[in-house]
Amino acid sequence: MQVLGLDVGNGKVKCCWINWQGSWENSQIVWDSLPLPNSQNRRQDFESGLPFQLLNFSEDQAISFKQIKQIVSCCSHSFSYQPYSESIKHLGLILQDFFSEHSPQLVRADGSLTPVNQLNSLSEHELYAYTFTNFYGSALLGSRLINNGLSLDLGTTTLDIIPIIKGQIDPAGLAKPADYLRYRYSHGRIHWLGLTIIPLSALASHVPVGDQLFQTVPRPYHSDLLFAYNNQDSELLQRHAYGQRFPDAITSRQRLAQFIGLDDQIASEAEIQQVRDFLYDRLLNRVATEIAAVAKNNFEQPLNQIPIASFALGESLVLKPALIQAGFNPELIKTLPLGREQELWSASSAFAMALLALEQELGHPVALESASPKPGI
């Protein structure tokens, strides 16, 4: 049985295909993160770019969409539309047109699945329950790994902090799915603290270097420079980055020097390293502070007793060190055991959508075992 999970974002689409053969050991999983165009006409970007990259995924992986039984998608692309509800309507039309022989489904903020051909019957307010639902993928996986604790997803753009209460995903916030986006922003569930496109100016206005304090220059430099400096997981980061563009180490050093108004000739290598380390520490501090705040507002026990489910691109680069810094117990941090060798954890949102599609077809949940699926075709 073949199913497909999608996560449609502003600048990329993540795809995950599962060929289920009764167990993970006998099944196949393939995933990819593919860039979408980014022009002044965002509607046209998705209308042409999304089908194009779906076809690329199909061709690259030798997958026949005609053999797929179920398709489930989440999305995080609503900033490209005004109002946000229009993004859901348009996505539904694109998916229905492309998968004309299927009935693709969108996930709602509370995990309910809705066939895209039923979206037109919903009110404008109800459509907001389908915006920015990429958080649900990791939250679903988190609810399978921990019973009471936090599910964390730190990707290229955002950090999602979702409480899991008695195995349920943020029951207080999701009591009204259409209002959940407002709830997330007002209750610390979402933060713009991602790995690749967060402006460095959002992390600091001044940077200490030795015994001097430099003001920062508001150039369009982003958090990807912090991880390109030492080439940390650059291949995986480039795979996920917008446009699959990721700076090299030389560019990183040059721009980190320019961020404090110098260049890599005036600033020494040691000084550039200080700039990088200071900004990285600021990112860790922000992440640690926000996670601790949600934990303290939702659980009575000390931080070192709260289980954590950790996912997505920032799992090891930021989340684990930030959690340790905040006082969480690293022995209570769980992550996706399946597909470690293929870095499936970094595409947790799309994998979770494929898992939802699979479980809907099977009629029962599938355990997340640590067994390795077969390589893709």
Coordinates of C-alpha atoms in Angstrom, one line a residue:
M1 CA 0.0 0.0 0.0
Q2 CA 1.4 3.4 -1.0
V3 CA 0.6 6.7 0.6
L4 CA 2.0 10.2 0.4
G5 CA 2.5 12.9 3.0
L6 CA 3.1 16.6 2.1
D7 CA 4.2 19.7 4.0
V8 CA 3.7 22.8 1.8
G9 CA 5.7 25.8 3.0
N10 CA 6.4 29.3 1.7
G11 CA 9.6 28.3 -0.1
K12 CA 9.6 24.5 -0.3
V13 CA 7.5 21.4 -0.2
K14 CA 8.5 18.4 1.8
C15 CA 7.3 15.0 0.4
C16 CA 7.3 11.6 2.1
W17 CA 6.2 8.4 0.4
I18 CA 5.6 5.1 2.2
N19 CA 5.2 1.8 0.5
W20 CA 3.7 -0.2 3.3
Q21 CA 4.3 -4.0 3.3
G22 CA 3.0 -4.9 6.8
S23 CA 6.0 -3.8 8.9
W24 CA 8.6 -1.1 8.8
E25 CA 11.4 -3.6 8.1
N26 CA 9.6 -4.7 4.9
S27 CA 8.4 -1.3 3.8
Q28 CA 10.0 1.6 2.0
I29 CA 10.2 5.2 2.9
V30 CA 11.6 8.0 0.8
W31 CA 11.4 11.8 1.4
D32 CA 12.7 15.0 0.0
S33 CA 12.6 18.7 0.5
L34 CA 12.1 20.6 -2.8
P35 CA 12.3 24.3 -3.5
L36 CA 9.3 26.3 -4.7
P37 CA 9.6 29.5 -6.7
N38 CA 9.4 32.8 -4.9
S39 CA 8.3 35.7 -7.0
Q40 CA 6.0 38.7 -6.7
N41 CA 3.1 36.5 -7.8
R42 CA 2.9 34.1 -5.0
R43 CA -0.3 32.5 -6.2
Q44 CA 1.3 31.6 -9.5
D45 CA 4.4 30.3 -7.6
F46 CA 2.3 27.7 -6.0
E47 CA 0.0 27.0 -8.9
S48 CA 3.0 26.1 -11.2
G49 CA 5.8 25.3 -8.7
L50 CA 4.0 22.8 -6.5
P51 CA 2.8 20.5 -9.3
F52 CA 6.3 20.8 -11.0
Q53 CA 8.1 19.6 -7.8
L54 CA 5.6 16.9 -7.1
L55 CA 6.3 15.6 -10.6
N56 CA 10.0 15.9 -9.9
F57 CA 9.6 13.9 -6.7
S58 CA 7.7 11.2 -8.6
E59 CA 10.3 11.0 -11.4
D60 CA 13.3 11.0 -9.1
Q61 CA 12.0 8.3 -6.9
A62 CA 10.3 6.2 -9.6
I63 CA 6.9 6.6 -7.9
S64 CA 3.6 6.3 -9.8
F65 CA 1.0 8.5 -8.2
K66 CA -1.7 6.4 -9.7
Q67 CA -0.8 3.6 -7.3
I68 CA -1.1 5.9 -4.2
K69 CA -4.1 5.1 -2.0
Q70 CA -4.1 8.2 0.2
I71 CA -2.6 11.7 0.3
V72 CA -2.5 13.9 3.4
S73 CA -1.0 17.4 3.5
C74 CA -0.3 20.0 6.1
C75 CA 0.9 23.5 5.2
S76 CA 2.7 26.6 6.5
H77 CA 2.5 28.8 3.4
S78 CA -0.2 31.2 4.5
F79 CA 2.1 34.3 4.8
S80 CA 2.2 34.2 1.0
Y81 CA -1.5 35.1 0.8
Q82 CA -3.9 37.8 2.0
P83 CA -6.0 36.8 3.8
Y84 CA -4.6 33.6 5.1
S85 CA -7.8 31.7 4.4
E86 CA -7.2 32.2 0.7
S87 CA -4.0 30.0 1.0
I88 CA -6.2 27.1 2.1
K89 CA -8.7 27.5 -0.7
H90 CA -6.0 27.8 -3.3
L91 CA -4.0 24.8 -2.0
G92 CA -7.1 22.7 -2.0
L93 CA -7.7 23.6 -5.7
I94 CA -4.1 22.8 -6.7
L95 CA -4.1 19.4 -4.9
Q96 CA -7.5 18.4 -6.3
D97 CA -6.5 19.4 -9.8
F98 CA -3.1 17.6 -9.6
F99 CA -4.4 14.4 -7.9
S100 CA -7.6 14.3 -9.9
E101 CA -8.0 10.6 -9.5
H102 CA -7.7 10.8 -5.7
S103 CA -9.3 12.7 -2.8
P104 CA -6.4 14.5 -1.1
Q105 CA -6.9 15.6 2.4
L106 CA -5.7 18.5 4.5
V107 CA -5.0 18.1 8.2
R108 CA -6.8 20.5 10.6
A109 CA -5.0 21.9 13.6
D110 CA -6.6 19.2 15.8
G111 CA -5.6 16.4 13.5
S112 CA -9.0 15.9 11.8
L113 CA -8.7 15.2 8.1
T114 CA -10.8 17.0 5.5
P115 CA -11.0 16.1 1.8
V116 CA -10.0 19.2 -0.2
N117 CA -13.2 19.0 -2.2
Q118 CA -15.1 19.8 0.9
L119 CA -13.2 23.0 1.8
N120 CA -15.6 25.2 -0.2
S121 CA -18.3 24.3 2.2
L122 CA -16.4 25.8 5.2
S123 CA -16.7 29.4 6.4
E124 CA -13.8 31.8 6.2
H125 CA -13.3 31.5 9.9
E126 CA -13.3 27.7 9.8
L127 CA -10.5 27.7 7.1
Y128 CA -8.1 29.2 9.7
A129 CA -8.1 25.8 11.4
Y130 CA -6.0 24.6 8.5
T131 CA -3.3 27.4 8.5
F132 CA 0.2 26.7 9.7
T133 CA -0.6 23.1 10.5
N134 CA 3.0 21.9 9.9
F135 CA 3.4 21.8 13.7
Y136 CA 0.9 19.0 13.9
G137 CA 3.3 16.4 12.3
S138 CA 5.8 16.6 15.1
A139 CA 3.2 17.0 17.7
L140 CA 1.5 13.8 16.5
L141 CA 4.8 11.9 16.7
G142 CA 5.5 13.4 20.1
S143 CA 2.1 12.2 21.4
R144 CA 3.2 8.7 20.4
L145 CA 6.5 8.9 22.3
I146 CA 5.5 10.8 25.5
N147 CA 2.3 11.0 27.6
N148 CA 2.9 14.2 29.5
G149 CA 5.6 16.7 28.3
L150 CA 6.6 18.9 25.4
S151 CA 6.8 18.2 21.7
L152 CA 9.4 20.4 20.0
D153 CA 10.0 21.1 16.3
L154 CA 12.7 23.5 15.3
G155 CA 13.1 23.8 11.5
T156 CA 14.4 26.4 9.1
T157 CA 12.1 29.1 10.2
T158 CA 10.2 28.4 13.4
L159 CA 10.3 26.7 16.8
D160 CA 7.0 24.9 17.8
I161 CA 6.5 24.2 21.5
I162 CA 3.4 22.0 21.9
P163 CA 2.3 20.5 25.3
I164 CA 1.3 16.9 25.3
I165 CA -1.2 16.3 28.1
K166 CA -2.3 12.8 28.9
G167 CA -1.4 11.8 25.4
Q168 CA -3.4 14.6 23.9
I169 CA -2.0 17.4 21.8
D170 CA -2.4 20.8 23.5
P171 CA -6.1 20.1 24.5
A172 CA -6.6 23.6 26.0
G173 CA -5.4 25.4 22.9
L174 CA -7.1 23.1 20.4
A175 CA -10.6 23.3 22.0
K176 CA -11.3 25.8 19.2
P177 CA -9.2 24.7 16.2
A178 CA -10.1 27.8 14.1
D179 CA -8.7 30.1 16.8
Y180 CA -5.5 28.0 17.4
L181 CA -3.2 30.3 15.4
R182 CA -4.0 33.2 17.6
Y183 CA -3.6 31.0 20.7
R184 CA -0.2 29.8 19.5
Y185 CA 1.2 33.3 19.2
S186 CA -0.3 34.5 22.4
H187 CA 0.7 31.4 24.5
G188 CA 4.3 30.9 23.3
R189 CA 3.5 27.9 21.1
I190 CA 5.4 29.3 18.0
H191 CA 8.5 31.4 17.8
W192 CA 10.6 32.6 14.8
L193 CA 13.8 31.0 15.9
G194 CA 14.7 28.7 12.9
L195 CA 18.1 27.6 11.6
T196 CA 18.4 29.2 8.2
I197 CA 16.3 32.4 7.5
I198 CA 16.0 34.2 10.9
P199 CA 17.6 37.7 10.6
L200 CA 20.7 37.9 12.7
S201 CA 19.5 41.4 13.7
A202 CA 16.7 39.8 15.6
L203 CA 19.2 38.1 17.9
A204 CA 21.3 41.1 18.8
S205 CA 21.7 44.9 18.2
H206 CA 25.3 44.9 19.7
V207 CA 28.0 42.2 19.8
P208 CA 30.9 42.1 22.3
V209 CA 34.3 41.2 20.8
G210 CA 37.1 41.1 23.3
D211 CA 36.8 44.3 25.4
Q212 CA 35.0 46.2 22.7
L213 CA 31.3 46.4 21.9
F214 CA 30.2 46.6 18.2
Q215 CA 26.8 47.7 17.0
T216 CA 25.4 45.5 14.3
V217 CA 24.8 46.5 10.7
P218 CA 21.2 45.7 9.5
R219 CA 22.1 43.8 6.5
P220 CA 19.9 40.9 5.3
Y221 CA 22.1 38.2 6.9
H222 CA 20.5 35.2 8.5
S223 CA 20.9 32.4 11.0
D224 CA 22.3 30.0 8.3
L225 CA 25.7 31.8 8.7
L226 CA 26.0 30.5 12.3
F227 CA 25.9 26.9 11.0
A228 CA 27.8 27.4 7.8
Y229 CA 30.8 28.7 9.8
N230 CA 31.9 25.3 10.8
N231 CA 30.1 23.4 8.0
Q232 CA 27.8 21.7 10.5
D233 CA 25.5 19.3 8.7
S234 CA 25.7 21.5 5.7
E235 CA 24.4 18.9 3.2
L236 CA 21.3 18.3 5.2
L237 CA 20.8 22.0 5.9
Q238 CA 21.2 22.8 2.2
R239 CA 18.6 20.1 1.4
H240 CA 16.1 21.9 3.6
A241 CA 17.1 25.5 3.0
Y242 CA 14.9 27.9 1.0
G243 CA 15.9 27.4 -2.7
Q244 CA 18.3 24.8 -1.4
R245 CA 20.8 27.7 -1.1
F246 CA 23.2 27.5 1.9
P247 CA 26.3 29.6 2.4
D248 CA 29.8 28.1 2.4
A249 CA 32.3 28.7 5.3
I250 CA 34.1 31.5 3.5
T251 CA 30.9 33.5 2.9
S252 CA 29.9 32.9 6.5
R253 CA 33.1 34.3 7.9
Q254 CA 32.9 37.3 5.5
R255 CA 29.3 38.2 6.4
L256 CA 29.7 37.6 10.2
A257 CA 32.6 40.2 10.1
Q258 CA 30.4 42.6 8.0
F259 CA 27.6 42.1 10.5
I260 CA 29.6 44.2 13.0
G261 CA 30.7 46.7 10.3
L262 CA 34.1 45.2 9.6
D263 CA 35.4 42.7 7.0
D264 CA 37.4 39.5 7.3
Q265 CA 40.7 41.4 6.8
I266 CA 40.1 43.9 9.6
A267 CA 38.5 41.3 11.9
S268 CA 40.7 38.4 12.9
E269 CA 39.5 34.8 12.6
A270 CA 39.3 34.6 16.4
E271 CA 37.2 37.8 16.5
I272 CA 34.8 36.4 13.8
Q273 CA 34.6 33.2 15.9
Q274 CA 33.5 35.3 18.8
V275 CA 30.8 37.0 16.7
R276 CA 29.5 33.6 15.6
D277 CA 29.6 32.1 19.1
F278 CA 27.9 35.1 20.7
L279 CA 25.0 35.0 18.2
Y280 CA 24.7 31.2 18.5
D281 CA 24.5 31.5 22.3
R282 CA 21.8 34.2 21.9
L283 CA 19.9 31.8 19.8
L284 CA 20.3 29.0 22.4
N285 CA 19.3 31.3 25.2
R286 CA 16.1 32.4 23.3
V287 CA 15.2 28.8 22.6
A288 CA 15.9 27.6 26.1
T289 CA 13.9 30.5 27.6
E290 CA 10.8 30.0 25.5
I291 CA 10.7 26.2 26.0
A292 CA 11.1 26.7 29.8
A293 CA 8.3 29.2 29.9
V294 CA 5.8 26.9 28.2
A295 CA 6.9 24.0 30.4
K296 CA 6.4 26.0 33.6
N297 CA 3.0 27.3 32.5
N298 CA 1.7 23.7 31.7
F299 CA 3.4 21.4 34.2
E300 CA 4.0 21.5 37.9
Q301 CA 7.0 19.3 38.1
P302 CA 10.6 20.6 37.8
L303 CA 12.0 20.9 34.3
N304 CA 14.4 18.0 34.8
Q305 CA 11.4 15.7 35.3
I306 CA 9.5 16.7 32.1
P307 CA 9.8 14.4 29.1
I308 CA 10.6 15.9 25.8
A309 CA 10.0 14.8 22.2
S310 CA 12.4 16.5 19.8
F311 CA 12.1 16.7 16.0
A312 CA 13.1 18.4 12.8
L313 CA 16.2 20.0 11.5
G314 CA 17.3 21.6 14.8
E315 CA 17.1 18.4 16.8
S316 CA 20.8 18.2 17.6
L317 CA 22.2 21.6 16.5
V318 CA 20.0 23.7 18.8
L319 CA 17.3 21.8 20.7
K320 CA 19.4 19.4 22.7
P321 CA 22.0 22.0 23.9
A322 CA 19.2 24.5 24.6
L323 CA 17.3 21.9 26.6
I324 CA 20.3 21.0 28.7
Q325 CA 21.0 24.7 29.2
A326 CA 17.4 25.2 30.4
G327 CA 17.7 22.4 32.9
F328 CA 15.9 19.6 31.2
N329 CA 17.2 16.0 31.6
P330 CA 18.8 14.8 28.4
E331 CA 17.9 11.2 29.4
L332 CA 14.2 12.2 29.1
I333 CA 14.6 13.5 25.5
K334 CA 13.0 11.2 22.9
T335 CA 13.1 11.5 19.2
L336 CA 11.9 9.6 16.1
P337 CA 13.5 6.1 16.3
L338 CA 12.5 5.2 12.7
G339 CA 14.7 5.9 9.7
R340 CA 17.7 7.5 11.6
E341 CA 20.1 6.6 8.8
Q342 CA 18.0 8.5 6.3
E343 CA 17.5 11.5 8.6
L344 CA 13.8 11.0 8.6
W345 CA 13.5 13.0 11.8
S346 CA 14.4 16.1 9.8
A347 CA 11.3 15.7 7.7
S348 CA 9.0 14.8 10.6
S349 CA 6.1 16.9 9.4
A350 CA 5.8 15.2 6.0
F351 CA 6.5 11.8 7.5
A352 CA 3.7 12.3 10.0
M353 CA 1.3 13.2 7.2
A354 CA 2.2 10.0 5.4
L355 CA 1.7 8.1 8.6
L356 CA -1.8 9.6 9.0
A357 CA -2.6 8.6 5.4
L358 CA -1.4 5.1 6.1
E359 CA -3.3 4.7 9.4
Q360 CA -6.5 6.0 7.8
E361 CA -6.2 3.3 5.1
L362 CA -5.3 0.6 7.6
G363 CA -7.9 1.6 10.2
H364 CA -5.5 1.5 13.1
P365 CA -2.4 3.1 14.5
V366 CA 1.1 1.9 13.5
A367 CA 3.8 1.7 16.2
L368 CA 6.9 3.9 15.6
E369 CA 9.5 1.1 15.9
S370 CA 13.2 1.7 15.5
A371 CA 13.5 -0.9 12.7
S372 CA 15.0 0.4 9.5
P373 CA 12.8 0.5 6.4
K374 CA 14.1 -0.6 3.1
P375 CA 15.9 2.0 0.9
G376 CA 13.7 3.8 -1.6
I377 CA 13.3 2.4 -5.1

